[in-house]
Short mmCIF file of C-alpha atoms in Angstrom, two decimals:
data_model
loop_
_atom_site.label_atom_id
_atom_site.label_comp_id
_atom_site.label_asym_id
_atom_site.label_seq_id
_atom_site.Cartn_x
_atom_site.Cartn_y
_atom_site.Cartn_z
CA MET A 16 -36.67 -6.14 10.19
CA THR A 17 -39.14 -6.64 7.51
CA ASP A 18 -36.87 -4.78 5.05
CA SER A 19 -35.34 -7.05 2.79
CA ARG A 20 -31.95 -5.57 3.43
CA GLY A 21 -32.29 -5.96 7.08
CA SER A 22 -33.27 -9.59 6.70
CA GLY A 23 -30.70 -10.83 4.31
CA TRP A 24 -27.88 -8.19 3.75
CA ILE A 25 -26.77 -7.99 7.12
CA ARG A 26 -24.50 -10.58 8.58
CA PRO A 27 -26.06 -13.03 10.88
CA ASP A 28 -25.01 -13.29 14.38
CA ASP A 29 -23.82 -17.02 14.82
CA ASP A 30 -20.28 -18.63 15.09
CA GLU A 31 -20.25 -19.70 11.49
CA SER A 32 -20.70 -16.17 9.95
CA GLN A 33 -17.89 -14.65 11.93
CA LYS A 34 -15.42 -16.48 9.46
CA ALA A 35 -13.76 -14.83 6.20
CA THR A 36 -16.29 -15.74 3.22
CA PHE A 37 -14.51 -16.39 -0.10
CA PRO A 38 -15.74 -13.26 -1.68
CA GLU A 39 -13.57 -11.39 1.08
CA LEU A 40 -10.57 -13.69 0.39
CA PHE A 41 -11.09 -13.13 -3.38
CA PHE A 42 -11.35 -9.08 -2.64
CA ASP A 43 -8.09 -9.18 -0.83
CA LEU A 44 -6.05 -10.58 -3.67
CA VAL A 45 -6.30 -7.18 -5.21
CA PHE A 46 -3.94 -5.64 -2.70
CA VAL A 47 -1.36 -8.42 -3.51
CA PHE A 48 -1.23 -6.58 -6.91
CA ALA A 49 -1.13 -2.99 -5.03
CA LEU A 50 1.80 -3.84 -2.65
CA ILE A 51 3.78 -5.28 -5.24
CA GLN A 52 3.25 -2.17 -7.58
CA LEU A 53 4.44 0.02 -4.07
CA SER A 54 7.45 -2.42 -3.45
CA TYR A 55 8.52 -1.97 -7.06
CA THR A 56 7.94 2.08 -7.01
CA LEU A 57 10.00 2.13 -3.53
CA THR A 58 13.07 -0.02 -5.10
CA GLU A 59 13.45 2.41 -8.04
CA ASP A 60 13.40 5.36 -5.98
CA PHE A 61 14.20 5.45 -2.30
CA GLY A 62 14.94 9.15 -1.66
CA PRO A 63 13.56 11.24 1.41
CA THR A 64 10.39 12.72 -0.89
CA ALA A 65 10.00 9.01 -2.27
CA LEU A 66 9.63 7.47 1.25
CA TYR A 67 7.32 10.48 2.10
CA GLU A 68 5.18 9.52 -1.22
CA ALA A 69 5.23 5.77 -0.03
CA ALA A 70 4.11 6.71 3.23
CA ILE A 71 0.98 8.63 1.96
CA LEU A 72 0.12 5.50 -0.47
CA ILE A 73 0.59 2.85 2.46
CA LEU A 74 -1.64 4.99 4.71
CA ALA A 75 -4.17 4.96 1.75
CA LEU A 76 -4.15 1.63 1.05
CA TRP A 77 -4.44 0.33 4.37
CA TRP A 78 -7.22 2.64 5.25
CA LEU A 79 -9.06 1.62 2.52
CA TRP A 80 -8.59 -1.96 3.27
CA VAL A 81 -9.38 -1.51 6.73
CA HIS A 82 -12.92 0.20 6.05
CA ILE A 83 -13.91 -2.09 3.32
CA THR A 84 -13.28 -5.00 5.88
CA TRP A 85 -15.21 -3.03 8.88
CA LEU A 86 -18.29 -2.91 6.20
CA THR A 87 -17.77 -6.65 5.29
CA ASN A 88 -17.63 -7.47 9.04
CA LEU A 89 -21.20 -6.05 9.22
CA LEU A 90 -22.62 -7.65 6.03
CA ASN A 91 -23.35 -10.91 4.46
CA THR A 92 -20.96 -11.37 1.55
CA ASP A 93 -23.03 -14.52 0.49
CA LYS A 94 -25.88 -12.24 -0.83
CA GLY A 95 -25.69 -11.21 -4.60
CA PRO A 96 -25.95 -7.60 -4.03
CA VAL A 97 -23.49 -7.47 -1.20
CA ARG A 98 -21.02 -10.05 -3.42
CA MET A 99 -21.41 -7.80 -6.70
CA PHE A 100 -20.61 -4.60 -4.80
CA LEU A 101 -17.36 -6.06 -3.21
CA PHE A 102 -16.50 -7.32 -6.93
CA GLY A 103 -17.30 -3.72 -8.10
CA LEU A 104 -14.62 -2.46 -5.36
CA MET A 105 -12.28 -5.16 -6.46
CA PHE A 106 -12.26 -3.90 -10.08
CA ALA A 107 -11.96 -0.58 -8.82
CA GLY A 108 -8.89 -1.49 -6.70
CA VAL A 109 -6.97 -3.12 -9.79
CA LEU A 110 -7.22 0.20 -11.50
CA LEU A 111 -6.00 2.04 -8.33
CA ALA A 112 -3.12 -0.33 -8.21
CA ILE A 113 -2.35 0.43 -11.72
CA ALA A 114 -2.45 4.37 -11.39
CA LEU A 115 -0.21 3.97 -8.02
CA PRO A 116 3.16 3.82 -9.37
CA LYS A 117 2.22 7.27 -11.07
CA ALA A 118 0.34 8.93 -8.32
CA PHE A 119 2.58 11.50 -7.76
CA GLU A 120 3.02 12.41 -11.56
CA SER A 121 0.69 12.15 -14.27
CA GLN A 122 -1.50 9.77 -12.61
CA GLY A 123 -2.38 11.82 -9.46
CA ILE A 124 -6.03 12.61 -10.54
CA ILE A 125 -6.98 9.17 -11.32
CA PHE A 126 -5.57 7.66 -8.19
CA ALA A 127 -7.46 10.49 -6.32
CA SER A 128 -10.50 9.65 -8.10
CA ILE A 129 -10.72 6.33 -7.88
CA TYR A 130 -9.60 6.13 -4.10
CA THR A 131 -12.31 8.84 -3.17
CA VAL A 132 -15.12 6.85 -5.37
CA MET A 133 -14.18 3.58 -3.60
CA GLN A 134 -14.40 5.25 0.02
CA LEU A 135 -17.46 7.11 -0.89
CA SER A 136 -19.24 4.44 -2.40
CA ARG A 137 -18.39 1.86 0.45
CA SER A 138 -19.55 4.36 3.04
CA LEU A 139 -22.69 5.20 1.00
CA PHE A 140 -23.55 1.41 0.76
CA GLY A 141 -23.48 1.04 4.34
CA LEU A 142 -25.61 3.84 4.87
CA TYR A 143 -28.22 2.67 2.23
CA VAL A 144 -28.10 -1.13 3.86
CA PHE A 145 -28.52 0.28 7.30
CA HIS A 146 -31.24 3.26 6.71
CA GLY A 147 -34.38 2.13 8.31
CA VAL A 148 -32.93 -1.17 9.58
CA ASP A 149 -30.24 -0.09 12.29
CA HIS A 150 -30.56 3.66 13.28
CA GLY A 151 -27.15 3.50 15.07
CA ASN A 152 -25.12 2.01 12.56
CA SER A 153 -27.18 4.28 10.18
CA LYS A 154 -26.09 7.48 11.78
CA THR A 155 -22.58 6.33 12.15
CA PHE A 156 -22.17 5.75 8.34
CA GLY A 157 -23.79 9.12 7.63
CA ARG A 158 -21.22 10.81 9.66
CA ILE A 159 -18.51 8.86 8.10
CA THR A 160 -19.70 10.27 4.95
CA VAL A 161 -19.63 13.63 5.93
CA TRP A 162 -16.15 13.08 7.04
CA LEU A 163 -14.99 11.27 3.75
CA VAL A 164 -16.61 14.23 1.46
CA VAL A 165 -14.50 16.55 3.32
CA SER A 166 -11.34 14.49 2.75
CA SER A 167 -12.33 13.88 -1.03
CA PHE A 168 -11.96 17.65 -1.38
CA PHE A 169 -8.07 17.47 -0.51
CA TRP A 170 -7.63 14.25 -2.44
CA ILE A 171 -9.23 15.74 -5.73
CA ALA A 172 -7.50 19.05 -5.22
CA GLY A 173 -4.00 17.22 -4.79
CA GLY A 174 -4.70 15.16 -7.90
CA LEU A 175 -5.68 18.32 -9.87
CA THR A 176 -2.28 20.22 -9.09
CA ASP A 177 0.77 19.98 -10.92
CA SER A 178 2.90 21.03 -8.26
CA LEU A 179 4.43 17.93 -6.25
CA THR A 180 4.82 20.14 -2.74
CA TYR A 181 1.13 21.00 -2.97
CA ARG A 182 -0.17 17.38 -3.84
CA LEU A 183 1.99 16.33 -0.81
CA ILE A 184 0.53 18.96 1.26
CA LEU A 185 -3.29 18.22 0.20
CA TRP A 186 -3.06 14.62 0.34
CA THR A 187 -1.29 14.63 3.70
CA VAL A 188 -4.24 16.74 4.84
CA ALA A 189 -6.71 14.21 3.42
CA ILE A 190 -5.34 11.15 4.86
CA ALA A 191 -4.94 12.83 8.30
CA ILE A 192 -8.73 13.79 8.38
CA GLU A 193 -9.44 10.20 7.54
CA TYR A 194 -7.08 8.87 10.25
CA ILE A 195 -8.20 11.22 12.84
CA GLY A 196 -12.07 10.56 12.18
CA PRO A 197 -12.30 7.42 14.52
CA LEU A 198 -10.58 9.06 17.17
CA VAL A 199 -13.42 11.88 17.65
CA ARG A 200 -16.20 9.09 16.74
CA TYR A 201 -16.52 11.04 13.35
CA TYR A 202 -17.97 14.12 15.14
CA VAL A 203 -20.46 16.09 12.96
CA PRO A 204 -22.12 19.21 14.56
CA GLY A 205 -25.88 18.42 14.75
CA ILE A 206 -25.35 14.84 14.26
CA ARG A 207 -23.98 13.80 17.55
CA ALA A 208 -22.93 10.41 18.52
CA HIS A 209 -24.58 8.88 21.57
CA ASP A 210 -22.52 7.35 24.25
CA ASP A 211 -23.99 4.06 23.80
CA GLU A 212 -23.78 4.14 19.87
CA GLN A 213 -21.38 1.53 18.42
CA ILE A 214 -20.82 -0.78 15.71
CA LEU A 215 -21.47 -4.12 17.01
CA LEU A 216 -18.09 -5.70 15.25
CA SER A 217 -16.79 -9.21 15.62
CA GLY A 218 -13.20 -9.17 16.93
CA GLU A 219 -12.80 -12.97 15.79
CA HIS A 220 -13.88 -11.92 12.06
CA LEU A 221 -11.58 -8.86 12.09
CA ALA A 222 -8.62 -10.56 13.48
CA GLU A 223 -8.84 -13.25 10.89
CA ARG A 224 -9.04 -10.68 8.15
CA CYS A 225 -6.08 -8.95 9.45
CA ALA A 226 -3.92 -11.98 9.85
CA LEU A 227 -4.95 -12.84 6.15
CA PHE A 228 -3.79 -9.54 5.32
CA VAL A 229 -0.35 -10.09 7.04
CA ILE A 230 -0.11 -13.56 5.11
CA ILE A 231 -0.85 -11.32 1.91
CA CYS A 232 1.99 -8.95 2.54
CA LEU A 233 4.19 -11.73 3.72
CA GLY A 234 3.38 -13.62 0.44
CA GLU A 235 4.17 -10.38 -1.58
CA THR A 236 7.71 -10.03 -0.08
CA ILE A 237 8.37 -13.70 -1.19
CA LEU A 238 6.93 -12.95 -4.42
CA THR A 239 9.26 -9.89 -5.11
CA THR A 240 11.92 -11.52 -3.41
CA GLY A 241 11.69 -14.42 -5.68
CA LYS A 242 11.55 -12.40 -9.04
CA THR A 243 14.76 -10.34 -7.73
CA ALA A 244 16.52 -13.60 -7.24
CA THR A 245 15.92 -15.18 -10.46
CA GLU A 246 17.78 -12.00 -12.13
CA TYR A 247 20.75 -12.06 -9.85
CA MET A 248 21.03 -15.93 -8.89
CA ASN A 249 24.80 -15.85 -10.29
CA SER A 250 26.84 -16.70 -7.37
CA GLY A 251 26.62 -18.76 -4.22
CA LEU A 252 26.62 -15.60 -2.35
CA THR A 253 23.21 -14.56 -3.74
CA PHE A 254 21.85 -18.03 -2.80
CA VAL A 255 22.91 -17.30 1.00
CA VAL A 256 21.34 -13.76 0.63
CA PHE A 257 17.99 -15.19 -0.74
CA CYS A 258 18.17 -17.88 2.01
CA ALA A 259 18.66 -15.30 4.60
CA ALA A 260 15.69 -13.20 3.20
CA PHE A 261 13.40 -16.16 2.92
CA LEU A 262 14.33 -17.05 6.30
CA SER A 263 13.44 -13.53 7.41
CA THR A 264 10.05 -13.89 5.92
CA VAL A 265 9.31 -17.18 7.61
CA ILE A 266 10.30 -15.90 10.86
CA MET A 267 8.16 -12.89 10.68
CA TRP A 268 5.19 -15.22 10.28
CA TRP A 269 6.22 -17.15 13.42
CA ILE A 270 6.58 -13.98 15.52
CA TYR A 271 3.06 -12.33 14.43
CA PHE A 272 1.13 -15.73 14.38
CA HIS A 273 2.89 -17.72 17.43
CA HIS A 274 1.32 -15.58 19.91
CA GLY A 275 0.22 -12.35 18.98
CA GLN A 276 -2.53 -12.92 16.62
CA GLU A 277 -4.39 -15.38 18.67
CA GLN A 278 -4.15 -13.03 21.82
CA ALA A 279 -5.43 -10.21 19.67
CA SER A 280 -8.40 -12.25 18.36
CA GLU A 281 -9.04 -13.35 21.90
CA LYS A 282 -8.96 -9.82 23.16
CA ALA A 283 -11.05 -8.37 20.40
CA GLU A 284 -13.97 -11.04 20.83
CA GLU A 285 -14.04 -10.65 24.68
CA THR A 286 -13.89 -7.07 25.24
CA ALA A 287 -17.00 -4.85 26.24
CA GLU A 288 -15.70 -2.08 23.97
CA PRO A 289 -15.35 -3.82 20.55
CA GLU A 290 -14.82 -0.51 18.64
CA LYS A 291 -12.30 1.16 20.76
CA ILE A 292 -10.21 -2.34 20.95
CA VAL A 293 -10.54 -2.78 17.30
CA GLN A 294 -9.08 0.40 16.60
CA ASN A 295 -6.04 0.02 18.72
CA LEU A 296 -5.34 -3.60 17.60
CA PHE A 297 -6.19 -3.65 14.01
CA ASN A 298 -6.88 -0.06 12.50
CA TYR A 299 -3.75 1.42 14.02
CA GLY A 300 -1.88 -1.42 15.65
CA HIS A 301 -1.33 -3.46 12.38
CA LEU A 302 -0.28 -0.58 10.33
CA PRO A 303 3.74 -0.59 11.25
CA ILE A 304 3.23 -4.45 10.77
CA VAL A 305 2.21 -4.11 7.28
CA ALA A 306 4.41 -1.17 6.75
CA GLY A 307 7.41 -3.29 7.86
CA ILE A 308 6.67 -6.15 5.85
CA ILE A 309 6.62 -3.99 2.69
CA LEU A 310 9.96 -2.34 3.55
CA THR A 311 11.52 -5.63 4.33
CA ALA A 312 10.65 -6.60 0.54
CA VAL A 313 12.37 -3.71 -0.73
CA GLY A 314 15.55 -4.31 1.70
CA GLU A 315 15.65 -7.71 0.32
CA ASP A 316 15.47 -6.23 -3.27
CA PHE A 317 18.67 -4.33 -2.49
CA SER A 318 20.86 -6.87 -0.83
CA LEU A 319 20.19 -9.41 -3.59
CA SER A 320 20.67 -6.91 -6.55
CA ASN A 321 23.72 -5.45 -4.92
CA SER A 322 25.09 -7.90 -2.48
CA HIS A 323 28.71 -6.70 -2.12
CA ASP A 324 28.36 -3.12 -2.17
CA PRO A 325 28.74 -1.09 1.14
CA ALA A 326 25.61 -0.02 2.55
CA THR A 327 24.39 3.53 2.58
CA LEU A 328 21.88 4.83 4.96
CA ARG A 329 19.57 4.30 2.33
CA GLU A 330 19.82 0.67 2.26
CA SER A 331 20.18 0.20 5.64
CA LEU A 332 16.96 1.98 6.55
CA ALA A 333 15.16 -0.62 4.15
CA ILE A 334 16.97 -3.61 5.37
CA MET A 335 16.91 -2.85 8.94
CA GLY A 336 13.89 -0.53 9.01
CA GLY A 337 11.37 -2.83 7.88
CA PRO A 338 12.09 -5.35 10.65
CA ILE A 339 12.21 -2.49 13.00
CA LEU A 340 8.67 -1.33 11.99
CA PHE A 341 7.44 -4.87 12.12
CA LEU A 342 8.46 -5.69 15.78
CA LEU A 343 7.43 -2.15 16.88
CA GLY A 344 3.79 -3.16 15.54
CA ASN A 345 3.84 -6.74 17.33
CA ILE A 346 4.83 -4.88 20.48
CA GLY A 347 2.11 -2.47 20.39
CA VAL A 348 -0.47 -5.60 19.39
CA LYS A 349 1.08 -7.70 21.91
CA VAL A 350 0.85 -5.17 24.80
CA ALA A 351 -2.71 -4.18 24.06
CA ALA A 352 -3.97 -7.67 23.59
CA SER A 353 -2.17 -9.31 26.70
CA HIS A 354 -0.48 -6.45 28.65
CA VAL A 355 2.81 -8.56 28.39
CA ARG A 356 5.80 -6.58 27.12
CA PRO A 357 7.74 -8.72 25.01
CA VAL A 358 11.35 -7.79 26.13
CA SER A 359 12.86 -10.03 23.05
CA HIS A 360 10.97 -7.42 20.66
CA PHE A 361 12.36 -4.30 22.53
CA VAL A 362 16.03 -6.15 22.31
CA GLY A 363 15.72 -6.91 18.66
CA VAL A 364 14.48 -3.06 18.04
CA GLY A 365 17.45 -1.96 19.73
CA VAL A 366 20.22 -4.15 18.07
CA LEU A 367 18.42 -3.43 14.80
CA VAL A 368 18.68 0.40 15.53
CA ALA A 369 22.45 0.07 16.45
CA LEU A 370 23.14 -1.81 13.34
CA LEU A 371 21.86 1.26 11.09
CA PHE A 372 24.92 3.22 12.30
CA VAL A 373 27.56 0.69 11.67
CA PRO A 374 29.71 1.84 8.40
CA ASP A 375 30.62 0.13 5.52
CA VAL A 376 29.07 -3.03 6.16
CA PRO A 377 28.19 -5.04 2.84
CA LEU A 378 24.52 -5.44 2.03
CA TYR A 379 24.80 -9.46 2.30
CA GLY A 380 26.00 -8.77 5.65
CA LEU A 381 23.27 -6.59 6.78
CA GLN A 382 20.46 -9.07 5.42
CA ILE A 383 22.33 -11.98 7.09
CA ALA A 384 22.56 -9.98 10.54
CA SER A 385 18.85 -8.83 10.17
CA ALA A 386 17.81 -12.33 9.55
CA ALA A 387 19.79 -13.58 12.53
CA ILE A 388 18.44 -10.96 15.07
CA LEU A 389 14.85 -11.80 14.02
CA LEU A 390 15.85 -15.50 14.51
CA LEU A 391 16.96 -14.49 17.99
CA VAL A 392 14.00 -12.56 18.90
CA ALA A 393 11.82 -15.73 17.63
CA ILE A 394 13.44 -18.07 19.77
CA TRP A 395 13.65 -15.73 22.94
CA GLU A 396 9.87 -15.17 22.88
CA TYR A 397 9.31 -19.06 22.33
CA VAL A 398 11.22 -19.92 25.41
CA ALA A 399 9.94 -17.45 27.51
CA LEU A 400 6.46 -18.32 26.55
CA ARG A 401 7.12 -22.01 27.26
CA LYS A 402 8.68 -21.07 30.58
CA ASN A 403 5.78 -18.76 31.69
CA ALA A 404 3.13 -21.57 30.64
CA GLU A 405 5.37 -24.24 32.90
CA THR A 406 5.22 -21.77 35.87
CA MET A 407 1.54 -21.00 35.44
CA GLY A 408 0.88 -24.74 34.98
#
């Protein structure tokens, strides 16, 4: 590797280089803003169409972050050109977040253009770095670029149309193309992927980055909940609801970090198939966790702003749906990482689903019940793990 890119731009293979770097952490801050924008958009409109729109936006934001993280997993972000490229993506990410609330209205083409530019530039930068240096990675980024060009057509076409229905359809196709790509190894006729061709990813690094992203999501929940609480903190009941909301966030942190995150990190680092495991654990496995935390923030906004109102299915889906998605994501990650089925999580999901259909429960009651169920899940898992450790010991 005499090429200057190969000798310095690629992340060295040592223990220290597997840690998340300050430029990466700085870049992640963009997504705090994007997630706050998304939460506010959902609290203003939580109808069926708005939920579908939000699902597309969550999928897009997550996929964008995941693939940039994959790239920085391979590159040395302490090098000036790599760092400047990351800062350029950061600036574009801020513009993307600004356009996000109106992505299905007047800012559609702006959102689609920025998103496709970020995705394509990230892929092309990876192709440039590895061209002539690492043939396997170069071919992989070449195929990824082809798939992104195809998906970009649908993103731009959707952004240009004035029809909401067509935009939803076109953007659904675009995001589906991007999510299907890794499952078929970005198959491109004439550029076949060899059986032994794989991106040599660091499981430890990706596990840490995903954990930090979860912290960002939990922090966003506290920020939005705190902002709402300052507007409605006019009674003792509101304070109780705020305490329940804050407790829910802390328990989510505990459920994710106490056992699952460590197991996921070890599994990703020890596996002989890093690409496959990383996709299952992080690309797809963490998506419901992230979506659940965002939805939880929306539900907490509802419970704080209208504490005494009886819950409709709309509010119930937000208050209970967030923890349901979060627990389902943790089930997937923990089963994939350790093959242990967390019974506490299954029971928690069952009880939360049942509460969706209890009529006329005030919103404060649902919020307190949600926090209580998460607390019971966390205690149950903690006790079960302690007993298991004592048995193994």
